[in-house]
mmCIF file of C-alpha atoms in Angstrom:
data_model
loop_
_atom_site.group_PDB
_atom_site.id
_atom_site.type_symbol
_atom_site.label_atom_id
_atom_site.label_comp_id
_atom_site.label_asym_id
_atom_site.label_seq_id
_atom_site.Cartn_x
_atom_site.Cartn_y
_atom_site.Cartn_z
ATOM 1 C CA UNK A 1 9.254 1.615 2.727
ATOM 2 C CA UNK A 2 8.181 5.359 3.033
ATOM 3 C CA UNK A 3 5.755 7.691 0.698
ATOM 4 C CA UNK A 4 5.061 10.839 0.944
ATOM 5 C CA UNK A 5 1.528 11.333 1.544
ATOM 6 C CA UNK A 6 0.476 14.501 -0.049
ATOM 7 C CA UNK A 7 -2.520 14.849 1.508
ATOM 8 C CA UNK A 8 -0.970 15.602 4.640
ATOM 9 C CA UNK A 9 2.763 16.517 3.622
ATOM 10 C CA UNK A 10 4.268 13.636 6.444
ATOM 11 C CA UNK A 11 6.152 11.030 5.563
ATOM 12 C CA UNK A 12 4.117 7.873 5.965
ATOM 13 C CA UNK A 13 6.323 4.869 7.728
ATOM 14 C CA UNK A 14 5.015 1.903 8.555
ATOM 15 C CA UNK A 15 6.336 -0.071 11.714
ATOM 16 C CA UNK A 16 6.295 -3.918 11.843
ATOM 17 C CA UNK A 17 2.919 -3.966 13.974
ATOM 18 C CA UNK A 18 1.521 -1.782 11.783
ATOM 19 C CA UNK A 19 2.054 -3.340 8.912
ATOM 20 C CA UNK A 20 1.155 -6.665 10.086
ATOM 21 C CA UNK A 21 -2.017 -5.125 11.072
ATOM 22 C CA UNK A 22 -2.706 -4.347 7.602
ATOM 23 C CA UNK A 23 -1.685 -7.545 6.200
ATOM 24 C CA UNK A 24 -3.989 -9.099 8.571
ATOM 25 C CA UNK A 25 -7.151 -6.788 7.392
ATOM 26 C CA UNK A 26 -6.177 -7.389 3.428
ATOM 27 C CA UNK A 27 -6.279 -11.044 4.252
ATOM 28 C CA UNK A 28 -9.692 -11.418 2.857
ATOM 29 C CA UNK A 29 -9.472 -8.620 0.426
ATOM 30 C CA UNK A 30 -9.434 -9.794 -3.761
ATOM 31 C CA UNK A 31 -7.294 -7.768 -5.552
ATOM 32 C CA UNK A 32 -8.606 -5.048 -7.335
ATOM 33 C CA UNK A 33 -6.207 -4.010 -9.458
ATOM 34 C CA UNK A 34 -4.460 -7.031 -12.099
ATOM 35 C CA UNK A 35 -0.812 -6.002 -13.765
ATOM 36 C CA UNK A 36 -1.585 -7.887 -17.083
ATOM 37 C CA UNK A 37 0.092 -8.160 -20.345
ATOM 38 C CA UNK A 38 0.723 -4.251 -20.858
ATOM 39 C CA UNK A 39 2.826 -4.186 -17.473
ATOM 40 C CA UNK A 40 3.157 -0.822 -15.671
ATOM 41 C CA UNK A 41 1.217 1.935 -17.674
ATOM 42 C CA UNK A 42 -0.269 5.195 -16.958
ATOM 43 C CA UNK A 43 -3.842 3.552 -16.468
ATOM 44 C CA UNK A 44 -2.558 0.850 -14.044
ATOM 45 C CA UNK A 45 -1.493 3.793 -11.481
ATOM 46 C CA UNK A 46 -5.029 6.121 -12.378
ATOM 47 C CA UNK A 47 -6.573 2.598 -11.347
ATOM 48 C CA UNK A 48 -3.925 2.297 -8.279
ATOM 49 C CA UNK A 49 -5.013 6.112 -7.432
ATOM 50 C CA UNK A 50 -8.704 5.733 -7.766
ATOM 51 C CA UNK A 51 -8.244 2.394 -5.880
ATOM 52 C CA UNK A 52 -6.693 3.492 -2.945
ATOM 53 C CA UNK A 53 -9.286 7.048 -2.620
ATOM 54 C CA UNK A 54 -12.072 4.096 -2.265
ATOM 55 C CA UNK A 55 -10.412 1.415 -0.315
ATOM 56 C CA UNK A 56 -7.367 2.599 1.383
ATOM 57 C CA UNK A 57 -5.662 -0.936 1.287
ATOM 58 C CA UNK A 58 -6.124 -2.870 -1.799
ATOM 59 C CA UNK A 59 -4.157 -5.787 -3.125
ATOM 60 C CA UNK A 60 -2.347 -5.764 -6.603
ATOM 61 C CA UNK A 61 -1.980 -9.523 -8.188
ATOM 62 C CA UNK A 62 0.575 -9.708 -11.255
ATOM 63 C CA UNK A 63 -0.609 -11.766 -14.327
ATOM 64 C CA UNK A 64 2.487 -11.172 -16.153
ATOM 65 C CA UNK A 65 5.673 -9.206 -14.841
ATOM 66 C CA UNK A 66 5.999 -11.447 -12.370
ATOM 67 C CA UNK A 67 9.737 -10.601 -11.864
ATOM 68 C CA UNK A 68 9.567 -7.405 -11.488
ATOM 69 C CA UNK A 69 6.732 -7.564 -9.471
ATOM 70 C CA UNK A 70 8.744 -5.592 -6.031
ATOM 71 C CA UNK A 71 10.039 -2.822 -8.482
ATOM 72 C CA UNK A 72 6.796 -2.352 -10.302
ATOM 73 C CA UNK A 73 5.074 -2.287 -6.710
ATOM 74 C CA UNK A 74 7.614 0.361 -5.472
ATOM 75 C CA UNK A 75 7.158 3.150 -8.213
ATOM 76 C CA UNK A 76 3.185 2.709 -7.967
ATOM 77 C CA UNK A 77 3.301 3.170 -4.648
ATOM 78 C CA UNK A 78 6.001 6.120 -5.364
ATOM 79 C CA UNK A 79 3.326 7.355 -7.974
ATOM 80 C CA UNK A 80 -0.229 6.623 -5.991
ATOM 81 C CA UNK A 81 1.459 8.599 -2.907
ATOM 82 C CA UNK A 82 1.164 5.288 -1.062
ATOM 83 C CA UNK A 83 3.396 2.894 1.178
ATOM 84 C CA UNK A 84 3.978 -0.966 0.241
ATOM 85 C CA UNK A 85 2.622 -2.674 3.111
ATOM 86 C CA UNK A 86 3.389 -6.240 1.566
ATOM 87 C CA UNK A 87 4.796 -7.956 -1.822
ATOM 88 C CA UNK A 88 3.835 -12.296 -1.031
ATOM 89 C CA UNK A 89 4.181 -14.274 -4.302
ATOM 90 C CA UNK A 90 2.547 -12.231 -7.076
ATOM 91 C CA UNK A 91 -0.056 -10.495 -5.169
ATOM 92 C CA UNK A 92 1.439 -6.767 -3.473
ATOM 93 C CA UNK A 93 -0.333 -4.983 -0.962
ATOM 94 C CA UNK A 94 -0.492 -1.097 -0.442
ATOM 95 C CA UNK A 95 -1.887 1.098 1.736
ATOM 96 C CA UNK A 96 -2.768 4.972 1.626
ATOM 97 C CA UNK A 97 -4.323 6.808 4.908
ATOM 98 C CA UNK A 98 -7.453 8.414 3.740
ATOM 99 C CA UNK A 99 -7.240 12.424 4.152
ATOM 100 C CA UNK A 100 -10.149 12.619 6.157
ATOM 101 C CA UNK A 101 -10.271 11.102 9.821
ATOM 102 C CA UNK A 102 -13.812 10.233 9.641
ATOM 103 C CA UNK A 103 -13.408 8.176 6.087
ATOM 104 C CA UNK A 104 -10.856 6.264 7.614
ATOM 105 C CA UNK A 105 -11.525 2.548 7.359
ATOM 106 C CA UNK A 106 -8.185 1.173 9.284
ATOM 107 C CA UNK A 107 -7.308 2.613 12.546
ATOM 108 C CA UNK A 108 -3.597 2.033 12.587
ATOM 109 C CA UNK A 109 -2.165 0.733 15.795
ATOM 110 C CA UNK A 110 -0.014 3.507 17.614
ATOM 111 C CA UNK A 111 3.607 2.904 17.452
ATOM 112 C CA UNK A 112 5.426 1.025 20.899
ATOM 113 C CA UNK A 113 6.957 2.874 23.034
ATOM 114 C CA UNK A 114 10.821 3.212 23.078
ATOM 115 C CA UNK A 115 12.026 0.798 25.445
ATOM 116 C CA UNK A 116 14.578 2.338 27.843
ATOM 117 C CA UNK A 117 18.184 0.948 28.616
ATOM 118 C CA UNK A 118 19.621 1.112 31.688
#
């Protein structure tokens, strides 16, 4: 999965360690933001945005919309300029790299090397 990150106009990917670093860290996290009865509206992504500027990883748990849970998570990460990290059950998981270094809260790990074939 890939977003755009405005912030910094790269294209944010996510490599396996990577994102099981982050899954790790939101381990413990509740989720903040609850896809209800409405579904996907125009205050569930403000609350998505604003959620991400504070936390940079927050978890998403679906009340109702259960089935459409990995397409609902796609376009709010599409829309919140974020990257789904994770979609277990009903809870999702995205991530957004805060725009300045010394906000960050999640260092991510640097990608591995290529390996080379001889």
């Amino acid at each position: 999965m890939q977003a755009i990150n405005r912030y910094t106009d790269q294209m944010l990917q996510l490599n396996s360690s990577q994102r099981r670093y982050l899954s790790r860290q939101a381990h413990d996290l509740d989720p903040i933001v609850m896809v209800g009865k409405r579904g996907f509206t125009d205050q569930i992504v403000e609350a998505v945005q604003q959620a991400l500027h504070a936390h940079e990883l927050i978890k998403i748990r679906f009340v109702d919309y259960k089935a459409d849970r990995v397409t609902i998570t796609e376009e709010l990460a599409r829309r919140a300029d974020a990257v789904v990290v994770r979609v277990i059950g009903n809870v999702a998981i995205l991530f957004r790299e805060q725009p300045d270094p010394k906000k960050r809260r999640y260092r991510l790990p640097a990608p591995a090397p290529a390996s080379v074939e001889e």
